[in-house]
mmCIF file of C-alpha atoms and ligand atoms in Angstrom:
data_model
loop_
_atom_site.group_PDB
_atom_site.id
_atom_site.type_symbol
_atom_site.label_atom_id
_atom_site.label_comp_id
_atom_site.label_asym_id
_atom_site.label_seq_id
_atom_site.Cartn_x
_atom_site.Cartn_y
_atom_site.Cartn_z
ATOM 1 C CA MET O 14 28.118 -18.723 -5.320
ATOM 2 C CA ALA O 15 30.112 -14.685 -5.259
ATOM 3 C CA LYS O 16 28.768 -12.085 -4.228
ATOM 4 C CA ARG O 17 27.328 -9.798 -7.457
ATOM 5 C CA ARG O 18 27.166 -6.517 -7.443
ATOM 6 C CA ARG O 19 23.492 -6.195 -6.462
ATOM 7 C CA LEU O 20 20.327 -4.695 -7.753
ATOM 8 C CA ILE O 21 17.688 -2.271 -6.159
ATOM 9 C CA VAL O 22 15.330 -1.854 -8.607
ATOM 10 C CA ALA O 23 11.774 0.879 -7.519
ATOM 11 C CA ASN O 24 8.400 0.109 -8.959
ATOM 12 C CA TRP O 25 6.565 2.710 -8.115
ATOM 13 C CA LYS O 26 3.024 0.945 -9.970
ATOM 14 C CA MET O 27 0.537 4.078 -10.390
ATOM 15 C CA HIS O 28 1.868 6.100 -8.328
ATOM 16 C CA GLY O 29 3.606 8.968 -8.151
ATOM 17 C CA ARG O 30 2.189 13.124 -9.833
ATOM 18 C CA LEU O 31 4.680 14.878 -11.276
ATOM 19 C CA THR O 32 5.978 17.128 -8.344
ATOM 20 C CA SER O 33 5.436 14.507 -5.949
ATOM 21 C CA GLY O 34 7.591 11.830 -7.957
ATOM 22 C CA VAL O 35 10.680 15.056 -9.320
ATOM 23 C CA THR O 36 10.566 15.309 -5.308
ATOM 24 C CA LEU O 37 10.979 12.013 -4.898
ATOM 25 C CA ALA O 38 13.873 10.938 -7.612
ATOM 26 C CA ARG O 39 15.890 14.385 -6.628
ATOM 27 C CA ASP O 40 16.401 13.509 -2.752
ATOM 28 C CA ILE O 41 17.351 9.478 -4.112
ATOM 29 C CA VAL O 42 19.583 12.010 -6.289
ATOM 30 C CA GLU O 43 20.318 13.192 -3.876
ATOM 31 C CA LYS O 44 21.214 10.909 -1.126
ATOM 32 C CA ALA O 45 22.912 8.497 -4.613
ATOM 33 C CA GLU O 46 25.512 11.796 -5.009
ATOM 34 C CA ALA O 47 26.667 12.129 -1.475
ATOM 35 C CA ASN O 48 27.023 8.593 -1.145
ATOM 36 C CA LYS O 49 28.562 7.783 -4.431
ATOM 37 C CA PRO O 50 30.929 5.541 -5.803
ATOM 38 C CA LEU O 51 27.159 3.506 -4.650
ATOM 39 C CA GLU O 52 28.173 -0.036 -4.213
ATOM 40 C CA PHE O 53 25.632 -1.557 -5.586
ATOM 41 C CA ASP O 54 22.926 -0.119 -9.188
ATOM 42 C CA MET O 55 19.921 1.565 -8.373
ATOM 43 C CA VAL O 56 16.687 1.279 -11.013
ATOM 44 C CA LEU O 57 13.630 3.560 -10.960
ATOM 45 C CA CYS O 58 10.577 3.092 -12.066
ATOM 46 C CA PRO O 59 7.922 5.538 -12.653
ATOM 47 C CA PRO O 60 4.493 5.049 -14.017
ATOM 48 C CA ALA O 61 5.053 5.958 -17.579
ATOM 49 C CA THR O 62 3.015 9.408 -17.405
ATOM 50 C CA LEU O 63 6.398 10.024 -15.624
ATOM 51 C CA ILE O 64 9.289 9.054 -17.090
ATOM 52 C CA TRP O 65 9.943 11.366 -18.759
ATOM 53 C CA SER O 66 10.437 14.301 -16.181
ATOM 54 C CA ILE O 67 12.208 11.257 -13.455
ATOM 55 C CA GLY O 68 15.007 10.359 -16.425
ATOM 56 C CA GLU O 69 15.676 14.638 -15.706
ATOM 57 C CA ALA O 70 15.228 14.494 -12.384
ATOM 58 C CA ILE O 71 18.216 11.779 -12.221
ATOM 59 C CA ALA O 72 20.698 12.601 -15.345
ATOM 60 C CA GLY O 73 24.107 12.446 -14.605
ATOM 61 C CA SER O 74 23.056 11.238 -11.369
ATOM 62 C CA PRO O 75 24.747 6.969 -11.390
ATOM 63 C CA ILE O 76 20.118 6.121 -10.666
ATOM 64 C CA LEU O 77 19.540 4.388 -14.101
ATOM 65 C CA LEU O 78 15.750 4.469 -15.087
ATOM 66 C CA GLY O 79 13.269 1.913 -16.683
ATOM 67 C CA ALA O 80 9.865 0.641 -17.425
ATOM 68 C CA GLN O 81 6.465 -1.109 -16.097
ATOM 69 C CA ASP O 82 5.063 -2.867 -18.634
ATOM 70 C CA CYS O 83 6.131 -2.493 -22.452
ATOM 71 C CA HIS O 84 3.785 -4.784 -25.873
ATOM 72 C CA THR O 85 5.074 -7.257 -28.058
ATOM 73 C CA ALA O 86 5.233 -4.922 -31.067
ATOM 74 C CA THR O 87 7.385 -2.038 -32.007
ATOM 75 C CA HIS O 88 4.441 -0.001 -33.307
ATOM 76 C CA GLY O 89 0.788 -0.182 -34.508
ATOM 77 C CA ALA O 90 -2.633 -0.259 -34.423
ATOM 78 C CA TYR O 91 -2.000 -0.773 -30.320
ATOM 79 C CA THR O 92 -4.366 2.521 -28.395
ATOM 80 C CA GLY O 93 -2.851 3.425 -25.275
ATOM 81 C CA ASP O 94 0.233 0.875 -25.319
ATOM 82 C CA LEU O 95 3.758 1.894 -25.627
ATOM 83 C CA SER O 96 6.079 -0.093 -27.611
ATOM 84 C CA ALA O 97 10.326 -1.152 -25.174
ATOM 85 C CA ALA O 98 11.354 1.277 -28.371
ATOM 86 C CA MET O 99 9.232 4.228 -26.503
ATOM 87 C CA PHE O 100 11.037 3.565 -23.372
ATOM 88 C CA THR O 101 14.500 3.097 -25.162
ATOM 89 C CA ASP O 102 14.010 6.643 -26.519
ATOM 90 C CA LEU O 103 13.354 7.721 -22.734
ATOM 91 C CA GLY O 104 16.207 6.932 -21.445
ATOM 92 C CA CYS O 105 15.111 3.479 -19.854
ATOM 93 C CA ARG O 106 17.686 1.016 -19.157
ATOM 94 C CA TYR O 107 15.021 -1.751 -17.836
ATOM 95 C CA VAL O 108 11.790 -2.765 -18.151
ATOM 96 C CA ILE O 109 9.132 -5.414 -15.257
ATOM 97 C CA VAL O 110 7.616 -7.256 -17.116
ATOM 98 C CA GLY O 111 5.366 -10.263 -15.888
ATOM 99 C CA HIS O 112 4.807 -8.472 -13.564
ATOM 100 C CA SER O 113 2.545 -10.916 -11.121
ATOM 101 C CA GLU O 114 -0.781 -7.785 -11.399
ATOM 102 C CA ARG O 115 -0.279 -8.058 -14.841
ATOM 103 C CA ARG O 116 -0.835 -11.361 -15.341
ATOM 104 C CA SER O 117 -3.100 -11.471 -12.853
ATOM 105 C CA GLN O 118 -5.280 -7.805 -13.650
ATOM 106 C CA HIS O 119 -5.267 -8.120 -17.669
ATOM 107 C CA GLY O 120 -4.803 -11.711 -18.009
ATOM 108 C CA GLU O 121 -1.154 -12.129 -18.770
ATOM 109 C CA SER O 122 0.246 -15.577 -19.329
ATOM 110 C CA SER O 123 3.784 -16.908 -19.574
ATOM 111 C CA GLU O 124 3.938 -16.861 -23.465
ATOM 112 C CA LEU O 125 3.129 -14.134 -23.953
ATOM 113 C CA VAL O 126 5.567 -12.323 -21.135
ATOM 114 C CA ALA O 127 8.211 -14.142 -23.480
ATOM 115 C CA LYS O 128 6.871 -11.176 -26.652
ATOM 116 C CA LYS O 129 7.578 -9.005 -24.097
ATOM 117 C CA VAL O 130 11.062 -10.174 -22.743
ATOM 118 C CA GLU O 131 12.252 -10.817 -27.101
ATOM 119 C CA ALA O 132 10.788 -6.884 -27.163
ATOM 120 C CA ALA O 133 12.523 -5.429 -24.523
ATOM 121 C CA GLN O 134 15.916 -6.801 -25.276
ATOM 122 C CA LEU O 135 15.590 -6.046 -28.950
ATOM 123 C CA ALA O 136 15.067 -2.480 -28.023
ATOM 124 C CA GLY O 137 18.061 -3.061 -25.937
ATOM 125 C CA LEU O 138 16.523 -2.798 -22.634
ATOM 126 C CA THR O 139 16.896 -5.802 -19.720
ATOM 127 C CA PRO O 140 13.643 -7.147 -18.986
ATOM 128 C CA ILE O 141 13.226 -7.481 -15.454
ATOM 129 C CA VAL O 142 11.065 -10.673 -15.722
ATOM 130 C CA CYS O 143 9.103 -11.824 -12.538
ATOM 131 C CA VAL O 144 7.624 -15.182 -10.826
ATOM 132 C CA GLY O 145 6.089 -16.176 -8.392
ATOM 133 C CA GLU O 146 3.631 -18.168 -7.103
ATOM 134 C CA THR O 147 0.176 -17.650 -5.278
ATOM 135 C CA ALA O 148 -0.632 -18.892 -1.531
ATOM 136 C CA GLU O 149 -2.410 -22.309 -2.524
ATOM 137 C CA GLN O 150 0.194 -23.342 -4.392
ATOM 138 C CA LEU O 151 2.712 -21.955 -1.969
ATOM 139 C CA GLN O 152 0.019 -23.919 1.068
ATOM 140 C CA SER O 153 0.025 -27.426 -1.693
ATOM 141 C CA GLY O 154 3.749 -27.750 -2.046
ATOM 142 C CA SER O 155 3.987 -27.261 -5.581
ATOM 143 C CA THR O 156 6.192 -23.402 -5.251
ATOM 144 C CA GLY O 157 9.973 -25.499 -6.785
ATOM 145 C CA GLU O 158 7.562 -27.287 -10.265
ATOM 146 C CA ILE O 159 5.342 -23.309 -10.694
ATOM 147 C CA ILE O 160 8.604 -21.168 -10.275
ATOM 148 C CA ARG O 161 10.395 -23.100 -13.625
ATOM 149 C CA GLN O 162 7.669 -24.061 -15.106
ATOM 150 C CA GLN O 163 7.160 -20.880 -15.183
ATOM 151 C CA VAL O 164 10.937 -19.559 -16.222
ATOM 152 C CA ILE O 165 10.728 -21.756 -18.668
ATOM 153 C CA ALA O 166 7.730 -20.239 -20.236
ATOM 154 C CA SER O 167 8.270 -16.723 -19.974
ATOM 155 C CA LEU O 168 11.665 -16.975 -22.140
ATOM 156 C CA PRO O 169 11.610 -17.093 -25.096
ATOM 157 C CA GLU O 170 14.010 -19.509 -27.047
ATOM 158 C CA ASN O 171 16.054 -16.959 -28.769
ATOM 159 C CA LEU O 172 17.079 -15.183 -25.104
ATOM 160 C CA LYS O 173 19.933 -13.004 -24.912
ATOM 161 C CA LYS O 174 21.174 -14.457 -21.628
ATOM 162 C CA GLY O 175 23.594 -11.670 -20.438
ATOM 163 C CA GLN O 176 20.156 -8.754 -20.670
ATOM 164 C CA LEU O 177 17.892 -10.363 -18.585
ATOM 165 C CA VAL O 178 16.842 -10.130 -14.430
ATOM 166 C CA ILE O 179 14.678 -12.953 -12.624
ATOM 167 C CA ALA O 180 12.846 -11.141 -9.973
ATOM 168 C CA TYR O 181 11.076 -13.443 -7.701
ATOM 169 C CA GLU O 182 7.667 -12.468 -6.208
ATOM 170 C CA PRO O 183 5.599 -14.373 -4.681
ATOM 171 C CA ILE O 184 2.393 -13.410 -5.461
ATOM 172 C CA TRP O 185 1.186 -14.070 -1.099
ATOM 173 C CA ALA O 186 3.961 -11.193 0.560
ATOM 174 C CA ILE O 187 3.688 -9.026 -2.602
ATOM 175 C CA GLY O 188 2.405 -5.666 -0.089
ATOM 176 C CA THR O 189 0.488 -7.541 2.590
ATOM 177 C CA GLY O 190 3.984 -7.625 4.726
ATOM 178 C CA GLN O 191 3.961 -11.152 5.027
ATOM 179 C CA GLN O 192 7.347 -13.073 3.633
ATOM 180 C CA PRO O 193 9.606 -16.645 2.860
ATOM 181 C CA ALA O 194 11.762 -17.199 5.024
ATOM 182 C CA PRO O 195 15.972 -15.482 3.410
ATOM 183 C CA ARG O 196 16.847 -19.440 3.378
ATOM 184 C CA ASP O 197 13.673 -19.766 1.921
ATOM 185 C CA ILE O 198 13.790 -17.484 -0.529
ATOM 186 C CA ALA O 199 17.406 -18.159 -1.683
ATOM 187 C CA ALA O 200 16.013 -21.925 -1.747
ATOM 188 C CA VAL O 201 13.554 -21.181 -4.738
ATOM 189 C CA HIS O 202 16.415 -18.922 -6.256
ATOM 190 C CA LYS O 203 18.621 -21.791 -6.744
ATOM 191 C CA ILE O 204 15.602 -23.178 -8.756
ATOM 192 C CA ILE O 205 15.397 -20.501 -10.982
ATOM 193 C CA ARG O 206 19.428 -20.677 -11.322
ATOM 194 C CA GLY O 207 18.290 -24.321 -12.192
ATOM 195 C CA ALA O 208 15.515 -23.493 -14.721
ATOM 196 C CA LEU O 209 18.345 -20.938 -16.831
ATOM 197 C CA GLY O 210 21.185 -23.828 -17.697
ATOM 198 C CA ALA O 211 23.758 -22.562 -18.373
ATOM 199 C CA ALA O 212 22.437 -18.771 -18.038
ATOM 200 C CA GLY O 213 22.160 -19.132 -14.777
ATOM 201 C CA GLU O 214 25.747 -18.396 -13.291
ATOM 202 C CA ILE O 215 25.551 -14.421 -15.073
ATOM 203 C CA VAL O 216 22.269 -13.472 -14.886
ATOM 204 C CA PRO O 217 21.242 -11.399 -11.476
ATOM 205 C CA VAL O 218 17.181 -13.153 -10.018
ATOM 206 C CA ILE O 219 16.106 -10.659 -7.312
ATOM 207 C CA TYR O 220 13.017 -10.945 -4.821
ATOM 208 C CA GLY O 221 10.046 -8.724 -4.421
ATOM 209 C CA GLY O 222 8.079 -9.189 -1.956
ATOM 210 C CA SER O 223 7.267 -6.302 1.234
ATOM 211 C CA VAL O 224 11.588 -5.073 1.240
ATOM 212 C CA ALA O 225 10.974 -2.785 3.818
ATOM 213 C CA PRO O 226 14.363 -1.266 5.713
ATOM 214 C CA LEU O 227 13.946 -3.529 9.144
ATOM 215 C CA ASN O 228 14.026 -6.672 7.286
ATOM 216 C CA ALA O 229 15.955 -6.045 4.134
ATOM 217 C CA LEU O 230 19.444 -6.971 6.296
ATOM 218 C CA ALA O 231 18.447 -10.506 7.566
ATOM 219 C CA LEU O 232 17.577 -11.303 3.516
ATOM 220 C CA PHE O 233 21.061 -9.468 1.782
ATOM 221 C CA GLN O 234 22.560 -11.954 3.951
ATOM 222 C CA GLU O 235 22.342 -14.480 1.348
ATOM 223 C CA HIS O 236 24.399 -14.868 -1.598
ATOM 224 C CA GLU O 237 21.635 -16.425 -3.512
ATOM 225 C CA ILE O 238 20.021 -12.971 -3.645
ATOM 226 C CA ASP O 239 20.953 -10.043 -6.066
ATOM 227 C CA GLY O 240 18.804 -7.503 -5.550
ATOM 228 C CA ALA O 241 15.341 -6.266 -3.986
ATOM 229 C CA LEU O 242 12.322 -5.331 -6.089
ATOM 230 C CA VAL O 243 10.551 -2.940 -4.408
ATOM 231 C CA GLY O 244 7.139 -1.577 -4.439
ATOM 232 C CA SER O 245 5.874 0.838 -1.250
ATOM 233 C CA ALA O 246 8.496 0.514 0.235
ATOM 234 C CA SER O 247 10.731 2.620 -2.400
ATOM 235 C CA LEU O 248 7.851 5.258 -2.397
ATOM 236 C CA ASN O 249 9.634 6.856 0.332
ATOM 237 C CA SER O 250 13.612 8.384 0.122
ATOM 238 C CA ASP O 251 14.507 7.396 3.033
ATOM 239 C CA GLY O 252 13.002 3.833 3.028
ATOM 240 C CA PHE O 253 14.240 2.865 -0.451
ATOM 241 C CA TRP O 254 18.047 4.082 0.633
ATOM 242 C CA ALA O 255 18.042 2.256 3.997
ATOM 243 C CA ILE O 256 17.271 -1.302 2.167
ATOM 244 C CA ALA O 257 19.716 0.232 -0.543
ATOM 245 C CA GLU O 258 22.408 0.240 1.774
ATOM 246 C CA ALA O 259 21.516 -3.320 3.370
ATOM 247 C CA SER O 260 22.210 -4.633 0.149
ATOM 248 C CA ARG O 261 25.601 -3.478 0.710
HETATM 249 P P1 LIG Z 12 5.548 -4.812 -2.216
HETATM 250 O O1 LIG Z 12 6.914 -4.404 -1.720
HETATM 251 O O2 LIG Z 12 4.703 -3.436 -1.944
HETATM 252 O O3 LIG Z 12 5.375 -5.602 -2.023
HETATM 253 O O4 LIG Z 12 5.365 -4.694 -3.618
HETATM 254 C C1 LIG Z 12 6.731 -5.842 -4.194
HETATM 255 C C2 LIG Z 12 6.323 -5.822 -5.934
HETATM 256 O O5 LIG Z 12 5.193 -5.985 -6.324
HETATM 257 C C3 LIG Z 12 7.403 -5.692 -6.316
HETATM 258 O O6 LIG Z 12 7.162 -5.372 -7.399
#
């Protein structure tokens, strides 16, 4: 498969207060301005409380904005929830859905994730749909089948194929410093493309799980890996930028 422009996404999770978040975003913008035009796309997904301020900090720069989750409905009596359209209002272009932390800590099923994908696309956002196997599933040799099933079940029937990213995030690799070998990641990405059918040709498939400056170069040797979804290493501007540079 031909090498595409890569997508480097920061998932800040529940990190960042007003001052630290804006400082981090400004540091990243400074690097982006010094390296224009960028040879990759970069998205910051801060906590919802910071989206407005981060949006102001990155305004006019090539850095894009995303959210970490959204509700399935456009509006309504859903105390504490936020809709995809609300994120569009704030200038978001992307939204992460079906992260394993949402699936495990909030009981989100693939069927619910599919509804979120639909809601995100309707609001004009590109959903970044996360899939990944547990350590037990890896050990039992069922990774391929689990991932295939998750991809199919996490997408709605009326999917807009040109407005989608899949993130392969093995659950055992998140925040552990462990990772599959790059060639094993590439093999799973091929399975994901297979599950997507014709859309597999155009949908970016990115990898997440302990991506760090030290392992990024080896990851990006694999042309199947269209980018990275970065957790803890995205909280440091130098480290995050080094990962992005390794993707060129
Ligand atoms: P870490 O990069 O901290 O392992 O987190 C990965 C992740 O969950 C990104 O969504």
